[in-house]
GROMACS .gro file of C-alpha atoms in nm:
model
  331
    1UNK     CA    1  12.554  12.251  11.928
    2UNK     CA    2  12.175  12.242  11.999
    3UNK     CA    3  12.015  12.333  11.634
    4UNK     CA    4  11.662  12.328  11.838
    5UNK     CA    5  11.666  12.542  12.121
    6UNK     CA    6  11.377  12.636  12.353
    7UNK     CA    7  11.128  12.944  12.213
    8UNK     CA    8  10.871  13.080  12.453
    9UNK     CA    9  10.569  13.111  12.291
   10UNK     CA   10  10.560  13.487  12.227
   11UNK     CA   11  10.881  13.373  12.064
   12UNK     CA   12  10.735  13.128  11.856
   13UNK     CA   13  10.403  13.353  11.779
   14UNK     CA   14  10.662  13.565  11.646
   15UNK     CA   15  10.890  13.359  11.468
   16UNK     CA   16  10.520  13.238  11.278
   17UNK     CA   17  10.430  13.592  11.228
   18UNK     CA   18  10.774  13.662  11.065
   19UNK     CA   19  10.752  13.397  10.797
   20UNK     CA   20  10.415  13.513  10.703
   21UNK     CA   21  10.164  13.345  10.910
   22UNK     CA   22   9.860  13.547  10.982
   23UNK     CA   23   9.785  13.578  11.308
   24UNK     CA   24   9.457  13.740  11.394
   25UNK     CA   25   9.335  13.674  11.725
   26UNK     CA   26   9.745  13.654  11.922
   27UNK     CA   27   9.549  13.583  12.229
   28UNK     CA   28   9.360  13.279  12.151
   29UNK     CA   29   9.683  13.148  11.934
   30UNK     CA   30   9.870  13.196  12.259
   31UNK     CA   31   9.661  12.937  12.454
   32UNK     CA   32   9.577  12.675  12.144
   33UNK     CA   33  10.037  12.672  12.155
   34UNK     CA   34   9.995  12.658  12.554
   35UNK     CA   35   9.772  12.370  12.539
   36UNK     CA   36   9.875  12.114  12.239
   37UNK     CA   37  10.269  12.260  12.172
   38UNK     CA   38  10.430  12.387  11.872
   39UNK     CA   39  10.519  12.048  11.718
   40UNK     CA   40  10.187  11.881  11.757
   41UNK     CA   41   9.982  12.224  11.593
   42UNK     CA   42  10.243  12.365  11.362
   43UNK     CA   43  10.492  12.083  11.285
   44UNK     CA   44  10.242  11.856  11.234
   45UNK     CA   45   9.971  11.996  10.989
   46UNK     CA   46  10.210  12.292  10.814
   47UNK     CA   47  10.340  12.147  10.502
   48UNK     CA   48   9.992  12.175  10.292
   49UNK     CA   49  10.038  12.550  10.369
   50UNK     CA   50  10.406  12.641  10.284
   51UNK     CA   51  10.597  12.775  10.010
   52UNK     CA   52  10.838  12.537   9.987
   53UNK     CA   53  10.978  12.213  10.239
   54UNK     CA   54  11.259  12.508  10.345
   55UNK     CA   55  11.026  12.655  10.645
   56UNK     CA   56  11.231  13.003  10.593
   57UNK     CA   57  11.035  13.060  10.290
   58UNK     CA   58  10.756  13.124  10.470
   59UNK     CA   59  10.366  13.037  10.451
   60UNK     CA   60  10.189  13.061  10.100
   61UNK     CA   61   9.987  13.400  10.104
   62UNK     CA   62   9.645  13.426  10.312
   63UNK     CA   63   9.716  13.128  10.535
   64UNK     CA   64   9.642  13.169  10.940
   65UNK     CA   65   9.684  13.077  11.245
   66UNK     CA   66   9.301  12.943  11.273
   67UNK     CA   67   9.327  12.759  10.972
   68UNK     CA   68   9.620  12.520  11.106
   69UNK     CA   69   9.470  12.487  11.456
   70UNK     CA   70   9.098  12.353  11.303
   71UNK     CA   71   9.263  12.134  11.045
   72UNK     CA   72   9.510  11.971  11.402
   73UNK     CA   73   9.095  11.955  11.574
   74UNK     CA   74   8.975  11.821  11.236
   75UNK     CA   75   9.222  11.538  11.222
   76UNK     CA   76   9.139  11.465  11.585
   77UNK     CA   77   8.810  11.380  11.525
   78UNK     CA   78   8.908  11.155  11.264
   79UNK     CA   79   9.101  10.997  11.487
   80UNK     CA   80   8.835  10.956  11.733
   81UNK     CA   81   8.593  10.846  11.487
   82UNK     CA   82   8.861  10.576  11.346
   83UNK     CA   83   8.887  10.467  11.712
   84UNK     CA   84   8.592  10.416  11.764
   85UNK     CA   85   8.493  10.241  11.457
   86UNK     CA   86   8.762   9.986  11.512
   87UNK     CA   87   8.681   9.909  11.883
   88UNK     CA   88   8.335   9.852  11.742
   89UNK     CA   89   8.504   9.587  11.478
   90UNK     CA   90   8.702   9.449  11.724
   91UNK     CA   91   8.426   9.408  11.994
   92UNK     CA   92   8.280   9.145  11.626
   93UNK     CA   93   8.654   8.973  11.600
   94UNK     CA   94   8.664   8.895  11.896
   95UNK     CA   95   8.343   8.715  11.970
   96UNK     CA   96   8.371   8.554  11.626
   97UNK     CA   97   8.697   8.415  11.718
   98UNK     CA   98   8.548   8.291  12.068
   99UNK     CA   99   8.242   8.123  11.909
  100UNK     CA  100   8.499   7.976  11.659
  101UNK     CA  101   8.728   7.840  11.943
  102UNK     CA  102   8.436   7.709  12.188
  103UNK     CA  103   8.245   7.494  11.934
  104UNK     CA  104   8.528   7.345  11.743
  105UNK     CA  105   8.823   7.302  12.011
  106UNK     CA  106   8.673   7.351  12.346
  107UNK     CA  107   8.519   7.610  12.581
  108UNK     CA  108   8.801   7.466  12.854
  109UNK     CA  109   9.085   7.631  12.907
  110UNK     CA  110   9.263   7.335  12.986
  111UNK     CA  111   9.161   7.206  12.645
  112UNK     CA  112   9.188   7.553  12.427
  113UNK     CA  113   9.541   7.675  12.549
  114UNK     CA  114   9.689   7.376  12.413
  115UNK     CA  115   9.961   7.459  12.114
  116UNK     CA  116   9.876   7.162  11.929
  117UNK     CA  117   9.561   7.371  11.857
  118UNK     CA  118   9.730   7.612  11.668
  119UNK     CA  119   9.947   7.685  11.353
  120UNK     CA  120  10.339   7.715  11.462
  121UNK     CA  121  10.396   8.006  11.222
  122UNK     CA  122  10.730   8.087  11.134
  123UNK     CA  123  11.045   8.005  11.322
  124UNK     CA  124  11.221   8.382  11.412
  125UNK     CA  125  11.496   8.516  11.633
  126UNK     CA  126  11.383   8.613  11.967
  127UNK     CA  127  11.613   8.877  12.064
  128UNK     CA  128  11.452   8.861  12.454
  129UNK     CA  129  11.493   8.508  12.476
  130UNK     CA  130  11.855   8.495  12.276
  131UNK     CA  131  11.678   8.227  12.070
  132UNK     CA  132  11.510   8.068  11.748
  133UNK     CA  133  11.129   8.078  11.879
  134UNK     CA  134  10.791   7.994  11.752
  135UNK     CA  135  10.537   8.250  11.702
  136UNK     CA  136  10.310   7.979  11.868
  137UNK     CA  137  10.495   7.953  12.174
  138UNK     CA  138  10.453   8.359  12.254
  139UNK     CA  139  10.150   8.315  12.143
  140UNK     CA  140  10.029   8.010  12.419
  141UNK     CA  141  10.239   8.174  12.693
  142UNK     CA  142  10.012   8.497  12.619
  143UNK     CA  143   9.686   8.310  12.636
  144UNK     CA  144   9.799   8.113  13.022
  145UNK     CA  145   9.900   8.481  13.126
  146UNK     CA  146   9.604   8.671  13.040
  147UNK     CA  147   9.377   8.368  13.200
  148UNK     CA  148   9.544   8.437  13.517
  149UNK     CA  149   9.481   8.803  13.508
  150UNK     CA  150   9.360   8.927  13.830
  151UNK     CA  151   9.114   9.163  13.606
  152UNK     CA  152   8.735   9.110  13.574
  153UNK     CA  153   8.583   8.929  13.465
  154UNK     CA  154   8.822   8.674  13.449
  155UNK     CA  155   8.943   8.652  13.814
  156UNK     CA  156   8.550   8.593  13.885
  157UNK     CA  157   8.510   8.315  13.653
  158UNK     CA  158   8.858   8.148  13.706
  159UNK     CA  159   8.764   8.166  14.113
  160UNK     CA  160   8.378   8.113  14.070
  161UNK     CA  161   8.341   7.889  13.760
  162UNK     CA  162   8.713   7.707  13.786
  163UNK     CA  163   8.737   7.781  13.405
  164UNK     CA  164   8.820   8.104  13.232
  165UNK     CA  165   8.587   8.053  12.909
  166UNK     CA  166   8.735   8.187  12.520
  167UNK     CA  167   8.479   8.459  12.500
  168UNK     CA  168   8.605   8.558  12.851
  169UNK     CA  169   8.965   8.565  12.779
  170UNK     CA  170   8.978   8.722  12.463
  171UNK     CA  171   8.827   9.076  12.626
  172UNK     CA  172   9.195   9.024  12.831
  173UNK     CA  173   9.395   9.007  12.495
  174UNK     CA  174   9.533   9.332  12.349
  175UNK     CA  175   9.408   9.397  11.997
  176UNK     CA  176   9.783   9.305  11.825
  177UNK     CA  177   9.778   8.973  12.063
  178UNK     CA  178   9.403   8.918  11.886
  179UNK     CA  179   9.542   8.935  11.568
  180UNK     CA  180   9.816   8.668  11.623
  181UNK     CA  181   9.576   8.445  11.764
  182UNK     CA  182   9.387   8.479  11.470
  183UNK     CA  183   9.688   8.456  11.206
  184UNK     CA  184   9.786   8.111  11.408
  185UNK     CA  185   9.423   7.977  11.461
  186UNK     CA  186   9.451   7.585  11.183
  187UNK     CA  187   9.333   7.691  10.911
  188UNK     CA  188   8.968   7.532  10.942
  189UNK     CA  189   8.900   7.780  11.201
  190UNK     CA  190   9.048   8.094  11.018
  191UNK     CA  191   8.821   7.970  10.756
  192UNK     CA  192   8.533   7.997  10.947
  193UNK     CA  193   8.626   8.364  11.108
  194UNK     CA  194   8.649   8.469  10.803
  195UNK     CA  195   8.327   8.331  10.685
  196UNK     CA  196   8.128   8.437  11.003
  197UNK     CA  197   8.310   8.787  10.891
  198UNK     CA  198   8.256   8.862  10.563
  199UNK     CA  199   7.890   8.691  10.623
  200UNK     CA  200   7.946   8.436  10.380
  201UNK     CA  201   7.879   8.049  10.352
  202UNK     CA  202   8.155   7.794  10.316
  203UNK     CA  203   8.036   7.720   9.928
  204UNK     CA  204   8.083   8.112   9.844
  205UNK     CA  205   8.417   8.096  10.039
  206UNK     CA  206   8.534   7.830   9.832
  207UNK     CA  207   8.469   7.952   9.522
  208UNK     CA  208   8.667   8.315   9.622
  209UNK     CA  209   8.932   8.129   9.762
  210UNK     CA  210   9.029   8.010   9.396
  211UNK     CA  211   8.998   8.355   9.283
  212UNK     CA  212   9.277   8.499   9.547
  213UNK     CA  213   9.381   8.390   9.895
  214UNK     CA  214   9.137   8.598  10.144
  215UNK     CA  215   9.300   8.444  10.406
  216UNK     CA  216   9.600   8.632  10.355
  217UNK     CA  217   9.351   8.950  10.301
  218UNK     CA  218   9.208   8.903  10.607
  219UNK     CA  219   9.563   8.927  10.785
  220UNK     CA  220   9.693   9.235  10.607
  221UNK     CA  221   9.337   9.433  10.683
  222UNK     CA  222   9.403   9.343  11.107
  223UNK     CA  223   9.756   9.435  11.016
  224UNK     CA  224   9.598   9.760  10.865
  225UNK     CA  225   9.400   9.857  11.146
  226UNK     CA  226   9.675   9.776  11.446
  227UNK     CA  227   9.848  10.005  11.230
  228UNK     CA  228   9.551  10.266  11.217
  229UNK     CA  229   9.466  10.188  11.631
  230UNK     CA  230   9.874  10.258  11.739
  231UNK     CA  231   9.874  10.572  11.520
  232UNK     CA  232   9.598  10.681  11.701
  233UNK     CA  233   9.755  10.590  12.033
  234UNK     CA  234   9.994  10.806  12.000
  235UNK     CA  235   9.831  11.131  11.852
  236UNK     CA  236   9.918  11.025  11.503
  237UNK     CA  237   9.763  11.253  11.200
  238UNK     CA  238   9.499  11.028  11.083
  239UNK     CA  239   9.394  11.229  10.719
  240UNK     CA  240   9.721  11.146  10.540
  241UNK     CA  241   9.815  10.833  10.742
  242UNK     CA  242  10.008  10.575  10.541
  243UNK     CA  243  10.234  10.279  10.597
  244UNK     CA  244  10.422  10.074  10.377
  245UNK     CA  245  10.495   9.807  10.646
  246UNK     CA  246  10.096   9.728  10.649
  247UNK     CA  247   9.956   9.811  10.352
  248UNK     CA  248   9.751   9.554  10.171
  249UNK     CA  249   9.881   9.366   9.843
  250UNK     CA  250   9.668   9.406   9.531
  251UNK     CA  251   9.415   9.145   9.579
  252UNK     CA  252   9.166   8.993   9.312
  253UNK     CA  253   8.849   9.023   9.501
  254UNK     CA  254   8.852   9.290   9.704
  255UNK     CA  255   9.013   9.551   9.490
  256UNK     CA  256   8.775   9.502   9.242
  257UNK     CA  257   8.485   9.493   9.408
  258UNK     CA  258   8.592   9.873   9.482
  259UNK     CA  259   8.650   9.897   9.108
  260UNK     CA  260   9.058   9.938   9.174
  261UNK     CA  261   9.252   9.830   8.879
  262UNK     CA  262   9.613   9.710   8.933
  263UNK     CA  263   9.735   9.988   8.734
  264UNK     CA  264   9.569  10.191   9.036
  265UNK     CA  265   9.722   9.984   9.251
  266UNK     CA  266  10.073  10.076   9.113
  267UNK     CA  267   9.981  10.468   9.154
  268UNK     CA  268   9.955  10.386   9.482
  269UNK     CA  269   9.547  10.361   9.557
  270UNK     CA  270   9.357  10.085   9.785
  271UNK     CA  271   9.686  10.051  10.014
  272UNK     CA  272   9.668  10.193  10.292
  273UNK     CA  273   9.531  10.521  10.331
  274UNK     CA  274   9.193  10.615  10.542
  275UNK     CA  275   9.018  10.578  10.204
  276UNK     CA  276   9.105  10.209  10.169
  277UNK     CA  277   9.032  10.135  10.587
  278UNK     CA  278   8.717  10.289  10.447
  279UNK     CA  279   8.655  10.000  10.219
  280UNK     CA  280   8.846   9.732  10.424
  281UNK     CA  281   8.560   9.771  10.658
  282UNK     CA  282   8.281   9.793  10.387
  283UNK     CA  283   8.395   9.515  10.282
  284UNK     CA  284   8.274   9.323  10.655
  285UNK     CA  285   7.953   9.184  10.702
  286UNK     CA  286   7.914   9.380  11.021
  287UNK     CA  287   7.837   9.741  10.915
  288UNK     CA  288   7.835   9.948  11.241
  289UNK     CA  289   8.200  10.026  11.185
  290UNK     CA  290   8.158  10.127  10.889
  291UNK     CA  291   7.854  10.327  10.970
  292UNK     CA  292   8.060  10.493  11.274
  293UNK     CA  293   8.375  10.589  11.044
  294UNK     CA  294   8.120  10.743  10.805
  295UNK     CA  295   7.952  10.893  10.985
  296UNK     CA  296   8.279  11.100  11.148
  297UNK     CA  297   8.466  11.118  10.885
  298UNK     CA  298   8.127  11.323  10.649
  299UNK     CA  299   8.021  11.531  10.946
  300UNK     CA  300   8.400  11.633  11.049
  301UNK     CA  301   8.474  11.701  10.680
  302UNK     CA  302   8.174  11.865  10.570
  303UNK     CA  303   8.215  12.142  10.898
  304UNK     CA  304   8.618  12.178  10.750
  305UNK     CA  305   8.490  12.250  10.439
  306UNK     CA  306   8.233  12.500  10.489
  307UNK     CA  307   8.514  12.696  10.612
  308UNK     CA  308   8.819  12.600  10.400
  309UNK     CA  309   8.648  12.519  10.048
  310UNK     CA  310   8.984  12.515   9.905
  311UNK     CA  311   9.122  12.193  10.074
  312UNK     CA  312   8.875  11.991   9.957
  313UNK     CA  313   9.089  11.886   9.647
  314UNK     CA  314   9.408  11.814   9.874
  315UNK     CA  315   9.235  11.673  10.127
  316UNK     CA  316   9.040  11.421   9.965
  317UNK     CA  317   9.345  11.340   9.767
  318UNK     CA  318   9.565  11.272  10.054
  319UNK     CA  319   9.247  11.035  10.238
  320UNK     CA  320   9.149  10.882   9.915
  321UNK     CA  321   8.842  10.958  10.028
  322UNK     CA  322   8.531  11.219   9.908
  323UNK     CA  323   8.221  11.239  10.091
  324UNK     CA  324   8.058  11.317   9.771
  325UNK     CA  325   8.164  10.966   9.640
  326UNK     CA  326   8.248  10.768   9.918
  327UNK     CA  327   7.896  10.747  10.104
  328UNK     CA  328   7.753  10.522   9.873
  329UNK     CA  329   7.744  10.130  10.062
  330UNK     CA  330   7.424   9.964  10.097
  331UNK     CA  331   7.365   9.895  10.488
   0.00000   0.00000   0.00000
């Protein structure tokens, strides 16, 4: 038996109005359900606002219709601002990584895509392939495919120029495939991404490389942000986004440069949340992301606020984020 079955939306206007869910304007609520769907409106940003996890107990007392539909448009604009502050980061990676690969391998492709260039990684069960494979191996077949893309620009410079160049070919890479290349780089070269990244000289990187292994840091904040970039993707909430598979550990340095004990740690702050992406990127030498997440993330949440004072306290609890504390990096 179907335990979901199809509700027009007069149906489900109704069904909202029974359980206590003002509904002012039945017009307007008529076309926001039309346009974006019960799940993605309702579903998706009612639990703040209910009595109790059983939806037939009904909304808490005062709530509308209005006030679910601008916190769904307030979480889009987070998302949007997220997006766009990690294209912006990524745009950084992956020149880094290209001026990385041409000066100390090669600016040939013939040279670059070779796999004795790069870290094996760990052996693992391709279920594809039926096999025991090499991250390495997906990894090199990846880079020979995307330099024989028929995209531009690198069609024009593999036809023109008889050489598809690093900075060219990592603008063909998706954003996960950037990562892996990065995670398998030898480790001289991660070094210096990560130095070019955090803006730091090789002495300095030394001496917090004793303190706790950035290098691993560096791989759980990418991890963090393909997380952040496929939530988005796919219309994800971004306010009270969390996941366990890519959080960060508790690291020496960087939590406590954002003054987060490991007792906070524990309680579950400076993991994953849009709080601690918030710092992640803070923590970069280039500050336009950081700059362009701020920047959304105050002006969307200041407008919310002005018109639901009252969430403030949730709100900034779930983000681990408050604009009133939060805006304070030096760029």
């Amino acid at each position: 038996m179907v335990d979901k079955p199809f509700k027009t939306i007069d149906e489900q206007l109704d069904i909202l109005n029974g359980r206590g869910l003002i509904i002012s304007n039945r017009e307007s609520a008529y076309r926001t359900l039309s346009r974006y769907g019960y799940y993605e409106v309702i579903n998706g940003y009612k639990d703040p606002f209910m009595i109790s996890k059983n939806d037939d107990d009904g909304f808490k007392d005062n709530i509308s219709f209005e006030h679910l539909a601008r916190l769904q448009e307030c979480d889009r604009n987070i998302r949007f601002s997220v997006v766009t502050a990690l294209e912006i980061f990524e745009e950084n990676l992956r020149q880094s990584v290209a001026n990385v690969i041409s000066n100390d391998i090669s600016y040939t492709q013939e040279e670059y895509i070779k796999r004795e260039n790069f870290s094996t990684g760990r052996r693992y069960y391709n279920k594809k392939a039926h096999k025991n494979v090499y991250p390495v191996d997906d990894l090199i077949y990846k880079l020979k495919k995307a330099a024989a893309s028929e995209k531009e620009p690198v069609k024009h410079y593999r036809e023109n120029h008889g050489n598809v160049p690093p900075w060219i070919l990592v603008k063909e890479l998706s954003f996960g495939n950037l990562v892996w290349l990065v995670h398998l780089l030898k480790e001289t070269q991660k070094d210096k991404v990560l130095s070019v990244m955090l803006g730091l000289d090789k002495g300095i990187m030394q001496q917090l490389m004793q303190r706790a292994n950035l290098k691993e840091w560096f791989h759980e904040a990418l991890l963090l942000f393909l997380s952040y970039r496929n939530a988005a993707a796919h219309g994800g909430r971004m306010y009270n986004h969390i996941t366990a598979t890519h959080e960060l550990s508790y690291n020496q340095v960087f939590h406590k440069v954002f003054n987060i004990t490991e007792a906070d740690y524990r309680n579950g702050i400076g993991r994953s949340r849009i709080g601690t992406l918030h710092k992640v990127l803070a923590f970069f030498n280039n500050k336009d992301p950081l700059i362009r997440l701020e920047v959304g993330l105050n002006g969307e949440l200041e407008r919310y606020f002005d018109l639901y004072p009252d969430d403030k306290q949730y709100m900034t609890q779930e983000m681990q984020y408050d604009i009133d504390l939060d805006s304070q990096f030096k760029y």
